[in-house]
């Protein structure tokens, strides 16, 4: 979406901070207009009115020396690091533009900037005849009804840390409470390499044809824009423009009270969008870190085809304890590992890495899988601060078409025949690793040409309120394309079991012995 107006004139649908609303004016203090003349509370209003006042002090360079919490709240300034900053473009809407401040410094005459919901009076400060700065008194005046609507907006917007949900909440509120149509447009988190701002419409409600097809330049510069039937307000946070909200009516314009509510929504939306993006970035970083750990394991022998996936849960946990591993053994054999440390979060991920390191050391001795588990259990149980973990080991011998299985509390793997039928391998289950109890058994079975071995963590199959046998039965009912590749089979399993919406992390590893008869061989 381009940022200029439809007719090519960037200011055709725009009024800057000094003229965007007839209710916003700069006047001498003694000539303040009566309430109602500026679109505020009329004289015959029966609604109760309350007010709050805040104070700020600027130096001769019009940079902040002090501002109290009320001033910051009403103006939208951020208190952290305020000293030494100039008045932000967002705050100018409430306290007055830079020329007003310069005029007070120049001639010493007090001036008041009036909006529908506040007024800010600036006076020059002198000491022994020397001008030392400005002092501003910002007074907010709201009716009880206006406070109720603002509170309602705050409560209904940003209920989650999901950007899409927040945008839907914004347009839903504005459409139901304020206008015939509402939209929210967002700038990308990273600016495009070429051209202007790539504004994208994130959500719309109502009659979208009433809304402007292009955001005015003024809005992307942090200024509101208003005409007879449309209003656009920037989403600004820390002097950064994140996007804009726009509302439109089929008949009639927007009064001061409407603007007030829209401003409250825009402020809340900006904070919620920023928080959602911060969380999203943290999640992406953590997931990439987890994936980097999981893609680090050594590769199997070339006589095996391998496909792996890791899907983090959507419940907010950034990292977890799921892992998979491959260890090359002698005579073309490969040890396959699937593990799951109990619990979630960074501690589980740290323990997961400890298990992986210990397993590599033990597996280097080329012992049968059940003996590997026994030694690993002993090593880990000596470190009492490590969490228990489930683990499944499978030693694959392609030369003999044979696989040996041993389990430490882990779910059984599945084998898909080349015709697509699935069978669960009933592996004897020993206690989880880290308990020191030992007692692991081993079984072997043939892997026929074209068979696919599927190992996974419990997030793939377990569902709340469902018996685990029923969960495993759902996996056994999956029928992938018999002629498909290994990646095709993995994607079919993930889609059929709706792994994208799993309540726990999902780690999955599929293995197929390479051979002339194996489908999908590369």
Short mmCIF file of C-alpha atoms in Angstrom, two decimals:
data_model
loop_
_atom_site.label_atom_id
_atom_site.label_comp_id
_atom_site.label_asym_id
_atom_site.label_seq_id
_atom_site.Cartn_x
_atom_site.Cartn_y
_atom_site.Cartn_z
CA UNK A 1 0.00 0.00 0.00
CA UNK A 2 1.39 3.44 -0.94
CA UNK A 3 1.52 6.16 1.67
CA UNK A 4 0.21 9.11 -0.37
CA UNK A 5 -3.39 10.11 -0.99
CA UNK A 6 -5.44 8.77 -3.91
CA UNK A 7 -5.27 11.97 -5.90
CA UNK A 8 -1.49 12.28 -5.59
CA UNK A 9 -1.66 15.11 -3.10
CA UNK A 10 -0.20 13.81 0.20
CA UNK A 11 -2.08 16.47 2.15
CA UNK A 12 -5.48 16.15 0.45
CA UNK A 13 -6.73 13.99 3.30
CA UNK A 14 -4.71 15.51 6.12
CA UNK A 15 -4.59 18.28 8.69
CA UNK A 16 -1.46 18.70 10.77
CA UNK A 17 -1.35 18.90 14.57
CA UNK A 18 -2.35 22.54 14.60
CA UNK A 19 -5.40 22.21 12.37
CA UNK A 20 -6.52 18.55 12.32
CA UNK A 21 -9.49 19.21 14.61
CA UNK A 22 -11.37 22.46 15.02
CA UNK A 23 -11.28 21.76 18.73
CA UNK A 24 -7.49 22.00 18.93
CA UNK A 25 -6.29 25.63 19.11
CA UNK A 26 -3.49 27.73 20.61
CA UNK A 27 -4.75 30.87 22.37
CA UNK A 28 -3.72 33.29 25.10
CA UNK A 29 -4.79 32.10 28.52
CA UNK A 30 -7.22 34.94 29.08
CA UNK A 31 -9.09 34.10 25.87
CA UNK A 32 -9.78 30.44 26.59
CA UNK A 33 -13.03 29.39 24.89
CA UNK A 34 -15.99 28.09 26.85
CA UNK A 35 -16.55 24.34 27.08
CA UNK A 36 -18.52 23.13 24.14
CA UNK A 37 -17.09 25.63 21.64
CA UNK A 38 -14.16 23.31 21.05
CA UNK A 39 -16.20 20.15 20.82
CA UNK A 40 -15.71 19.29 24.51
CA UNK A 41 -18.39 18.99 27.19
CA UNK A 42 -21.31 21.31 26.48
CA UNK A 43 -22.55 23.73 29.15
CA UNK A 44 -25.88 21.90 29.49
CA UNK A 45 -24.26 18.48 29.82
CA UNK A 46 -25.59 16.55 32.75
CA UNK A 47 -22.56 14.28 32.85
CA UNK A 48 -20.13 14.58 35.71
CA UNK A 49 -16.68 15.94 34.88
CA UNK A 50 -13.37 15.30 36.63
CA UNK A 51 -9.85 16.54 35.91
CA UNK A 52 -6.20 15.79 36.53
CA UNK A 53 -3.24 18.15 36.22
CA UNK A 54 0.41 17.48 35.42
CA UNK A 55 3.52 19.66 35.36
CA UNK A 56 6.56 19.81 33.10
CA UNK A 57 9.66 22.02 32.97
CA UNK A 58 11.65 22.64 29.80
CA UNK A 59 15.00 24.33 29.31
CA UNK A 60 15.68 27.17 26.91
CA UNK A 61 16.39 24.52 24.27
CA UNK A 62 12.81 23.21 24.87
CA UNK A 63 14.19 19.91 26.16
CA UNK A 64 12.72 18.30 29.25
CA UNK A 65 14.21 19.05 32.65
CA UNK A 66 11.29 17.50 34.56
CA UNK A 67 7.85 16.00 34.01
CA UNK A 68 5.59 14.39 36.58
CA UNK A 69 3.62 11.13 36.05
CA UNK A 70 0.29 12.85 35.31
CA UNK A 71 1.85 15.01 32.60
CA UNK A 72 3.43 11.93 31.01
CA UNK A 73 0.20 9.96 31.13
CA UNK A 74 -1.95 12.68 29.58
CA UNK A 75 0.61 13.71 26.94
CA UNK A 76 1.69 10.17 26.10
CA UNK A 77 5.34 10.81 26.91
CA UNK A 78 7.47 7.96 28.23
CA UNK A 79 9.01 8.83 31.61
CA UNK A 80 12.05 6.61 31.20
CA UNK A 81 14.91 8.67 29.79
CA UNK A 82 12.75 11.76 29.44
CA UNK A 83 15.36 14.23 30.74
CA UNK A 84 17.12 15.92 27.85
CA UNK A 85 14.56 14.90 25.22
CA UNK A 86 12.50 17.27 23.13
CA UNK A 87 8.70 17.15 23.13
CA UNK A 88 7.62 14.19 21.02
CA UNK A 89 5.29 14.58 18.04
CA UNK A 90 2.73 12.52 19.92
CA UNK A 91 2.86 14.80 22.95
CA UNK A 92 2.57 17.90 20.76
CA UNK A 93 -1.05 16.95 20.14
CA UNK A 94 -1.77 17.57 23.83
CA UNK A 95 0.76 20.20 24.88
CA UNK A 96 1.24 22.27 21.72
CA UNK A 97 3.66 22.37 18.77
CA UNK A 98 7.24 23.66 18.82
CA UNK A 99 6.35 27.14 17.42
CA UNK A 100 4.06 27.75 20.38
CA UNK A 101 6.88 26.96 22.83
CA UNK A 102 9.30 29.16 20.89
CA UNK A 103 6.85 32.03 20.95
CA UNK A 104 6.47 31.86 24.74
CA UNK A 105 10.25 31.89 25.14
CA UNK A 106 10.56 34.81 22.75
CA UNK A 107 7.98 37.26 24.11
CA UNK A 108 7.17 35.94 27.58
CA UNK A 109 3.41 35.84 26.97
CA UNK A 110 1.63 32.78 28.35
CA UNK A 111 -0.13 30.61 25.80
CA UNK A 112 -2.62 27.75 26.09
CA UNK A 113 -3.04 24.81 23.74
CA UNK A 114 -6.63 23.52 23.90
CA UNK A 115 -7.92 20.11 22.77
CA UNK A 116 -11.31 18.48 23.31
CA UNK A 117 -10.06 16.74 26.44
CA UNK A 118 -7.17 18.82 27.77
CA UNK A 119 -5.51 22.20 27.92
CA UNK A 120 -1.86 22.99 28.43
CA UNK A 121 -0.65 26.42 29.52
CA UNK A 122 3.00 27.41 29.07
CA UNK A 123 4.75 30.25 30.90
CA UNK A 124 8.29 31.52 30.67
CA UNK A 125 10.59 31.00 33.66
CA UNK A 126 13.10 33.68 34.62
CA UNK A 127 15.70 33.93 37.37
CA UNK A 128 17.22 37.33 38.25
CA UNK A 129 15.97 38.62 34.93
CA UNK A 130 17.47 35.76 32.93
CA UNK A 131 15.24 33.37 30.94
CA UNK A 132 15.90 29.81 32.11
CA UNK A 133 13.11 27.86 30.45
CA UNK A 134 9.40 27.06 30.37
CA UNK A 135 6.89 25.55 32.77
CA UNK A 136 3.76 23.83 31.45
CA UNK A 137 0.56 22.91 33.28
CA UNK A 138 -1.37 20.18 31.46
CA UNK A 139 -4.96 19.68 32.62
CA UNK A 140 -7.07 16.73 31.47
CA UNK A 141 -10.86 17.07 31.57
CA UNK A 142 -13.06 14.05 30.93
CA UNK A 143 -16.68 13.13 31.55
CA UNK A 144 -17.54 9.92 33.35
CA UNK A 145 -18.98 8.55 30.11
CA UNK A 146 -15.73 9.24 28.29
CA UNK A 147 -13.75 7.54 31.04
CA UNK A 148 -16.05 4.53 30.76
CA UNK A 149 -15.50 4.23 27.02
CA UNK A 150 -11.73 4.57 27.40
CA UNK A 151 -11.69 1.93 30.11
CA UNK A 152 -13.79 -0.33 27.91
CA UNK A 153 -11.35 0.10 25.04
CA UNK A 154 -8.36 -0.72 27.20
CA UNK A 155 -10.04 -3.83 28.61
CA UNK A 156 -11.08 -5.18 25.22
CA UNK A 157 -7.82 -4.59 23.32
CA UNK A 158 -4.58 -6.47 23.83
CA UNK A 159 -6.08 -9.41 25.72
CA UNK A 160 -3.43 -11.68 24.16
CA UNK A 161 0.15 -11.30 22.97
CA UNK A 162 -0.86 -12.18 19.43
CA UNK A 163 -0.63 -9.41 16.82
CA UNK A 164 -3.45 -10.72 14.62
CA UNK A 165 -5.81 -11.07 17.58
CA UNK A 166 -4.98 -7.55 18.76
CA UNK A 167 -5.75 -6.09 15.33
CA UNK A 168 -9.09 -7.88 15.20
CA UNK A 169 -9.94 -6.54 18.69
CA UNK A 170 -9.11 -2.99 17.58
CA UNK A 171 -11.32 -2.95 14.49
CA UNK A 172 -14.13 -4.83 16.25
CA UNK A 173 -14.27 -2.25 19.04
CA UNK A 174 -14.10 0.77 16.73
CA UNK A 175 -16.72 -0.63 14.38
CA UNK A 176 -19.14 -1.50 17.17
CA UNK A 177 -18.68 1.69 19.17
CA UNK A 178 -17.66 4.44 16.80
CA UNK A 179 -17.97 4.01 13.05
CA UNK A 180 -19.48 2.22 10.08
CA UNK A 181 -16.03 0.93 9.10
CA UNK A 182 -12.69 0.52 10.84
CA UNK A 183 -9.27 -0.70 9.77
CA UNK A 184 -5.79 -1.06 11.16
CA UNK A 185 -2.73 -0.79 8.93
CA UNK A 186 0.74 -1.81 10.10
CA UNK A 187 4.22 -1.01 8.95
CA UNK A 188 6.57 -4.01 8.70
CA UNK A 189 8.88 -4.72 11.62
CA UNK A 190 11.84 -4.34 9.28
CA UNK A 191 11.71 -1.54 6.69
CA UNK A 192 11.75 -2.71 3.05
CA UNK A 193 15.06 -2.56 1.24
CA UNK A 194 13.70 -0.32 -1.52
CA UNK A 195 10.88 2.18 -1.84
CA UNK A 196 8.62 3.73 0.74
CA UNK A 197 6.85 2.22 3.73
CA UNK A 198 5.15 -1.05 2.79
CA UNK A 199 1.97 -0.52 4.79
CA UNK A 200 -0.23 -3.61 5.03
CA UNK A 201 -3.86 -3.76 6.08
CA UNK A 202 -3.91 -6.07 9.09
CA UNK A 203 -7.65 -6.12 9.81
CA UNK A 204 -10.88 -4.45 8.70
CA UNK A 205 -14.46 -4.42 9.98
CA UNK A 206 -17.67 -2.99 8.52
CA UNK A 207 -18.01 -1.31 5.14
CA UNK A 208 -14.40 -1.22 4.00
CA UNK A 209 -15.24 0.79 0.91
CA UNK A 210 -15.76 3.85 3.12
CA UNK A 211 -12.15 3.78 4.30
CA UNK A 212 -9.24 5.55 2.60
CA UNK A 213 -7.33 3.26 0.24
CA UNK A 214 -4.06 5.04 1.02
CA UNK A 215 -2.79 6.40 4.31
CA UNK A 216 -1.89 10.10 4.18
CA UNK A 217 1.78 10.97 4.54
CA UNK A 218 0.94 12.99 7.64
CA UNK A 219 -0.24 9.86 9.47
CA UNK A 220 2.98 8.01 8.72
CA UNK A 221 4.82 11.03 10.11
CA UNK A 222 2.92 10.67 13.38
CA UNK A 223 0.14 13.21 12.71
CA UNK A 224 -3.62 12.53 12.73
CA UNK A 225 -5.71 13.12 9.61
CA UNK A 226 -9.39 14.10 9.57
CA UNK A 227 -11.94 15.04 6.95
CA UNK A 228 -15.73 15.20 6.97
CA UNK A 229 -16.32 11.47 7.31
CA UNK A 230 -12.95 9.77 7.89
CA UNK A 231 -10.37 9.81 10.66
CA UNK A 232 -6.90 8.25 10.72
CA UNK A 233 -4.67 8.18 13.79
CA UNK A 234 -1.07 6.97 13.94
CA UNK A 235 -0.01 4.11 16.18
CA UNK A 236 3.03 5.62 17.86
CA UNK A 237 5.27 4.29 20.60
CA UNK A 238 8.48 5.93 21.76
CA UNK A 239 8.21 8.32 18.79
CA UNK A 240 8.07 5.39 16.35
CA UNK A 241 5.11 4.98 14.03
CA UNK A 242 3.97 1.36 13.92
CA UNK A 243 0.96 1.93 11.69
CA UNK A 244 -2.44 3.59 11.90
CA UNK A 245 -6.09 3.06 12.75
CA UNK A 246 -8.74 4.47 10.42
CA UNK A 247 -12.47 4.88 10.90
CA UNK A 248 -15.19 6.13 8.58
CA UNK A 249 -18.89 6.93 8.65
CA UNK A 250 -21.37 6.89 5.81
CA UNK A 251 -23.05 10.02 7.19
CA UNK A 252 -21.85 12.65 9.60
CA UNK A 253 -18.40 13.49 10.89
CA UNK A 254 -16.47 12.75 14.04
CA UNK A 255 -16.80 14.97 17.10
CA UNK A 256 -14.32 15.59 19.89
CA UNK A 257 -15.66 12.73 21.98
CA UNK A 258 -15.23 10.34 19.05
CA UNK A 259 -11.68 11.51 18.53
CA UNK A 260 -10.94 11.00 22.21
CA UNK A 261 -12.08 7.37 22.10
CA UNK A 262 -10.17 6.71 18.88
CA UNK A 263 -7.01 8.19 20.42
CA UNK A 264 -7.35 5.91 23.46
CA UNK A 265 -7.75 2.90 21.17
CA UNK A 266 -4.72 3.94 19.09
CA UNK A 267 -2.54 4.30 22.20
CA UNK A 268 -3.58 0.92 23.54
CA UNK A 269 -3.21 -0.74 20.13
CA UNK A 270 0.32 0.60 19.69
CA UNK A 271 1.43 -0.84 23.03
CA UNK A 272 -0.26 -4.20 22.37
CA UNK A 273 1.20 -4.52 18.85
CA UNK A 274 4.69 -3.68 20.10
CA UNK A 275 4.44 -6.22 22.92
CA UNK A 276 3.19 -8.88 20.50
CA UNK A 277 6.09 -8.19 18.16
CA UNK A 278 8.62 -8.30 20.98
CA UNK A 279 7.27 -11.66 22.11
CA UNK A 280 7.22 -12.95 18.54
CA UNK A 281 10.85 -11.94 18.03
CA UNK A 282 11.87 -13.62 21.29
CA UNK A 283 10.02 -16.79 20.29
CA UNK A 284 11.62 -16.84 16.84
CA UNK A 285 15.06 -16.39 18.33
CA UNK A 286 14.54 -19.15 20.88
CA UNK A 287 13.05 -21.52 18.30
CA UNK A 288 15.96 -20.92 15.93
CA UNK A 289 18.34 -21.62 18.82
CA UNK A 290 16.49 -24.85 19.60
CA UNK A 291 16.51 -25.87 15.95
CA UNK A 292 20.22 -25.13 15.74
CA UNK A 293 20.76 -27.52 18.65
CA UNK A 294 18.60 -30.18 17.02
CA UNK A 295 20.28 -29.93 13.62
CA UNK A 296 23.72 -30.22 15.21
CA UNK A 297 23.70 -34.04 15.66
CA UNK A 298 25.93 -36.18 13.48
CA UNK A 299 24.41 -37.52 10.30
CA UNK A 300 23.51 -41.21 9.87
CA UNK A 301 25.34 -43.50 7.48
CA UNK A 302 24.56 -42.83 3.79
CA UNK A 303 22.60 -46.09 3.66
CA UNK A 304 19.73 -44.36 5.55
CA UNK A 305 17.34 -41.65 4.44
CA UNK A 306 16.41 -39.23 7.24
CA UNK A 307 13.76 -36.54 7.73
CA UNK A 308 13.31 -34.55 10.96
CA UNK A 309 10.96 -31.85 12.25
CA UNK A 310 10.72 -29.75 15.38
CA UNK A 311 7.54 -27.73 16.10
CA UNK A 312 7.38 -25.61 19.26
CA UNK A 313 4.05 -25.53 21.05
CA UNK A 314 1.86 -22.42 20.82
CA UNK A 315 1.39 -22.15 24.58
CA UNK A 316 4.09 -19.54 25.11
CA UNK A 317 7.02 -21.76 26.17
CA UNK A 318 10.00 -20.64 24.13
CA UNK A 319 12.21 -23.72 24.41
CA UNK A 320 11.81 -27.24 25.71
CA UNK A 321 13.49 -30.57 26.31
CA UNK A 322 12.59 -32.53 23.13
CA UNK A 323 15.52 -33.78 21.09
CA UNK A 324 16.61 -36.29 18.47
CA UNK A 325 20.04 -37.63 17.62
CA UNK A 326 21.86 -39.96 15.22
CA UNK A 327 25.15 -41.70 16.05
CA UNK A 328 27.19 -43.59 13.46
CA UNK A 329 28.32 -47.03 14.58
CA UNK A 330 30.60 -49.67 13.04
CA UNK A 331 29.68 -51.83 10.04
CA UNK A 332 27.26 -49.28 8.54
CA UNK A 333 24.90 -49.29 11.51
CA UNK A 334 23.31 -46.14 12.98
CA UNK A 335 21.90 -45.50 16.46
CA UNK A 336 18.74 -43.36 16.33
CA UNK A 337 17.73 -41.43 19.43
CA UNK A 338 14.48 -39.67 20.40
CA UNK A 339 14.27 -38.06 23.86
CA UNK A 340 12.08 -35.78 25.93
CA UNK A 341 13.21 -34.12 29.16
CA UNK A 342 10.34 -33.67 31.59
CA UNK A 343 9.16 -30.08 31.98
CA UNK A 344 9.53 -27.02 29.79
CA UNK A 345 11.54 -23.86 29.50
CA UNK A 346 15.23 -23.03 29.57
CA UNK A 347 16.04 -25.48 32.41
CA UNK A 348 14.60 -28.37 30.41
CA UNK A 349 16.58 -27.29 27.33
CA UNK A 350 19.80 -27.15 29.37
CA UNK A 351 19.18 -30.65 30.75
CA UNK A 352 18.38 -31.86 27.24
CA UNK A 353 21.81 -30.75 26.08
CA UNK A 354 23.40 -32.61 29.02
CA UNK A 355 21.57 -35.81 28.05
CA UNK A 356 22.69 -35.49 24.46
CA UNK A 357 26.33 -34.99 25.43
CA UNK A 358 26.26 -37.94 27.82
CA UNK A 359 24.57 -40.17 25.25
CA UNK A 360 27.20 -39.43 22.62
CA UNK A 361 29.92 -40.48 25.05
CA UNK A 362 28.16 -43.72 26.02
CA UNK A 363 27.09 -44.61 22.47
CA UNK A 364 30.70 -44.39 21.25
CA UNK A 365 31.32 -47.78 22.91
CA UNK A 366 28.94 -49.38 20.33
CA UNK A 367 26.91 -51.25 22.94
CA UNK A 368 23.39 -52.68 22.42
CA UNK A 369 20.64 -50.08 22.95
CA UNK A 370 19.45 -51.44 26.31
CA UNK A 371 23.00 -51.31 27.72
CA UNK A 372 23.40 -47.75 26.42
CA UNK A 373 20.28 -46.77 28.34
CA UNK A 374 21.53 -48.52 31.48
CA UNK A 375 24.85 -46.67 31.48
CA UNK A 376 23.19 -43.38 30.57
CA UNK A 377 20.73 -43.77 33.44
CA UNK A 378 23.59 -44.38 35.87
CA UNK A 379 25.57 -41.36 34.64
CA UNK A 380 22.61 -39.00 34.80
CA UNK A 381 21.26 -40.25 38.13
CA UNK A 382 24.64 -39.40 39.70
CA UNK A 383 23.80 -35.77 38.85
CA UNK A 384 20.74 -35.37 41.05
CA UNK A 385 19.97 -31.90 39.72
CA UNK A 386 19.11 -33.21 36.24
CA UNK A 387 15.46 -33.76 35.38
CA UNK A 388 14.28 -37.25 34.37
CA UNK A 389 13.81 -37.87 30.66
CA UNK A 390 12.19 -40.44 28.44
CA UNK A 391 14.29 -41.88 25.63
CA UNK A 392 13.88 -44.31 22.74
CA UNK A 393 16.91 -45.93 21.07
CA UNK A 394 16.81 -47.79 17.76
CA UNK A 395 19.91 -49.37 16.26
CA UNK A 396 19.39 -49.86 12.54
CA UNK A 397 21.47 -52.39 10.59
CA UNK A 398 20.71 -51.82 6.87
CA UNK A 399 22.89 -54.73 5.75
CA UNK A 400 20.59 -57.14 7.62
CA UNK A 401 17.36 -55.10 7.31
CA UNK A 402 17.18 -55.24 11.09
CA UNK A 403 16.34 -52.78 13.86
CA UNK A 404 16.86 -53.24 17.62
CA UNK A 405 14.67 -51.21 20.01
CA UNK A 406 14.96 -50.20 23.67
CA UNK A 407 12.83 -47.68 25.59
CA UNK A 408 13.21 -45.66 28.77
CA UNK A 409 9.63 -44.60 29.41
CA UNK A 410 9.11 -43.36 25.85
CA UNK A 411 6.14 -43.84 23.52
CA UNK A 412 6.49 -46.65 20.95
CA UNK A 413 7.60 -45.86 17.40
CA UNK A 414 5.56 -46.64 14.32
CA UNK A 415 6.56 -48.44 11.14
CA UNK A 416 4.82 -47.50 7.88
CA UNK A 417 4.98 -50.15 5.18
CA UNK A 418 5.65 -49.20 1.59
CA UNK A 419 1.88 -49.65 1.02
CA UNK A 420 1.19 -46.96 3.66
CA UNK A 421 -0.19 -49.12 6.48
CA UNK A 422 1.07 -48.22 9.97
CA UNK A 423 2.02 -50.52 12.84
CA UNK A 424 3.07 -49.57 16.36
CA UNK A 425 6.19 -51.38 17.58
CA UNK A 426 5.48 -52.78 21.03
CA UNK A 427 8.77 -52.01 22.77
CA UNK A 428 9.19 -53.07 26.43
CA UNK A 429 9.17 -49.87 28.47
CA UNK A 430 11.71 -49.30 31.23
CA UNK A 431 11.82 -46.40 33.74
CA UNK A 432 12.77 -42.90 32.58
CA UNK A 433 16.43 -41.93 32.54
CA UNK A 434 17.81 -40.19 35.59
CA UNK A 435 15.92 -42.34 38.10
CA UNK A 436 18.79 -44.79 38.68
CA UNK A 437 16.39 -47.74 38.57
CA UNK A 438 17.71 -49.39 35.39
CA UNK A 439 15.96 -52.44 33.98
CA UNK A 440 15.87 -51.97 30.20
CA UNK A 441 15.04 -54.67 27.63
CA UNK A 442 15.67 -55.00 23.92
CA UNK A 443 13.63 -56.34 21.03
CA UNK A 444 14.43 -56.66 17.33
CA UNK A 445 12.36 -56.70 14.20
CA UNK A 446 12.87 -56.65 10.46
CA UNK A 447 12.61 -53.45 8.44
CA UNK A 448 11.43 -54.50 5.02
CA UNK A 449 12.47 -52.62 1.86
CA UNK A 450 10.44 -49.41 1.67
CA UNK A 451 9.43 -49.46 5.36
CA UNK A 452 9.61 -46.13 7.19
CA UNK A 453 10.43 -45.97 10.90
CA UNK A 454 8.79 -43.02 12.67
CA UNK A 455 10.03 -41.86 16.11
CA UNK A 456 8.36 -38.95 17.91
CA UNK A 457 7.78 -37.19 21.22
CA UNK A 458 4.42 -37.19 22.99
CA UNK A 459 3.41 -33.76 21.69
CA UNK A 460 2.62 -35.35 18.31
CA UNK A 461 -0.15 -37.62 19.58
CA UNK A 462 -1.24 -36.65 23.11
CA UNK A 463 -4.38 -34.54 23.43
CA UNK A 464 -6.02 -33.18 26.55
CA UNK A 465 -8.69 -35.51 27.97
CA UNK A 466 -7.84 -38.36 25.56
CA UNK A 467 -6.47 -41.76 26.59
CA UNK A 468 -2.96 -42.38 25.24
CA UNK A 469 -4.07 -45.62 23.56
CA UNK A 470 -6.67 -43.66 21.60
CA UNK A 471 -4.02 -41.08 20.69
CA UNK A 472 -1.66 -43.74 19.36
CA UNK A 473 -4.53 -45.37 17.47
CA UNK A 474 -5.08 -42.11 15.57
CA UNK A 475 -1.45 -42.23 14.43
CA UNK A 476 -1.83 -45.84 13.31
CA UNK A 477 -4.79 -44.80 11.15
CA UNK A 478 -2.75 -42.30 9.10
CA UNK A 479 -2.34 -43.48 5.51
CA UNK A 480 0.40 -41.59 3.62
CA UNK A 481 0.79 -41.81 -0.13
CA UNK A 482 2.52 -45.16 -0.84
CA UNK A 483 4.58 -43.56 -3.59
CA UNK A 484 5.52 -40.46 -1.64
CA UNK A 485 8.93 -39.35 -0.45
CA UNK A 486 10.08 -39.40 3.16
CA UNK A 487 9.30 -35.70 3.52
CA UNK A 488 5.84 -36.30 2.08
CA UNK A 489 5.17 -38.93 4.74
CA UNK A 490 6.33 -36.62 7.53
CA UNK A 491 4.13 -33.77 6.32
CA UNK A 492 1.14 -36.10 6.03
CA UNK A 493 1.57 -37.27 9.62
CA UNK A 494 1.94 -33.73 10.94
CA UNK A 495 -1.12 -32.51 9.05
CA UNK A 496 -3.34 -35.50 9.90
CA UNK A 497 -2.55 -35.14 13.62
CA UNK A 498 -2.81 -31.32 13.55
CA UNK A 499 0.67 -30.99 15.05
CA UNK A 500 0.70 -27.24 14.37
CA UNK A 501 -1.84 -26.82 17.20
CA UNK A 502 -0.32 -29.34 19.60
CA UNK A 503 -0.28 -28.42 23.29
CA UNK A 504 3.32 -29.58 23.69
CA UNK A 505 6.49 -29.39 21.60
CA UNK A 506 6.71 -31.91 18.77
CA UNK A 507 9.95 -33.59 17.71
CA UNK A 508 9.78 -36.17 14.93
CA UNK A 509 12.30 -38.30 13.04
CA UNK A 510 11.53 -40.57 10.08
CA UNK A 511 14.06 -43.09 8.73
CA UNK A 512 14.04 -45.31 5.67
CA UNK A 513 16.72 -47.78 4.56
CA UNK A 514 18.08 -46.81 1.19
CA UNK A 515 17.65 -49.45 -1.46
CA UNK A 516 16.74 -49.89 -5.08
CA UNK A 517 13.17 -50.77 -4.13
CA UNK A 518 12.67 -47.89 -1.68
CA UNK A 519 10.17 -45.32 -3.00
CA UNK A 520 11.26 -41.72 -3.17
CA UNK A 521 14.96 -42.60 -3.20
CA UNK A 522 17.13 -39.79 -4.39
#
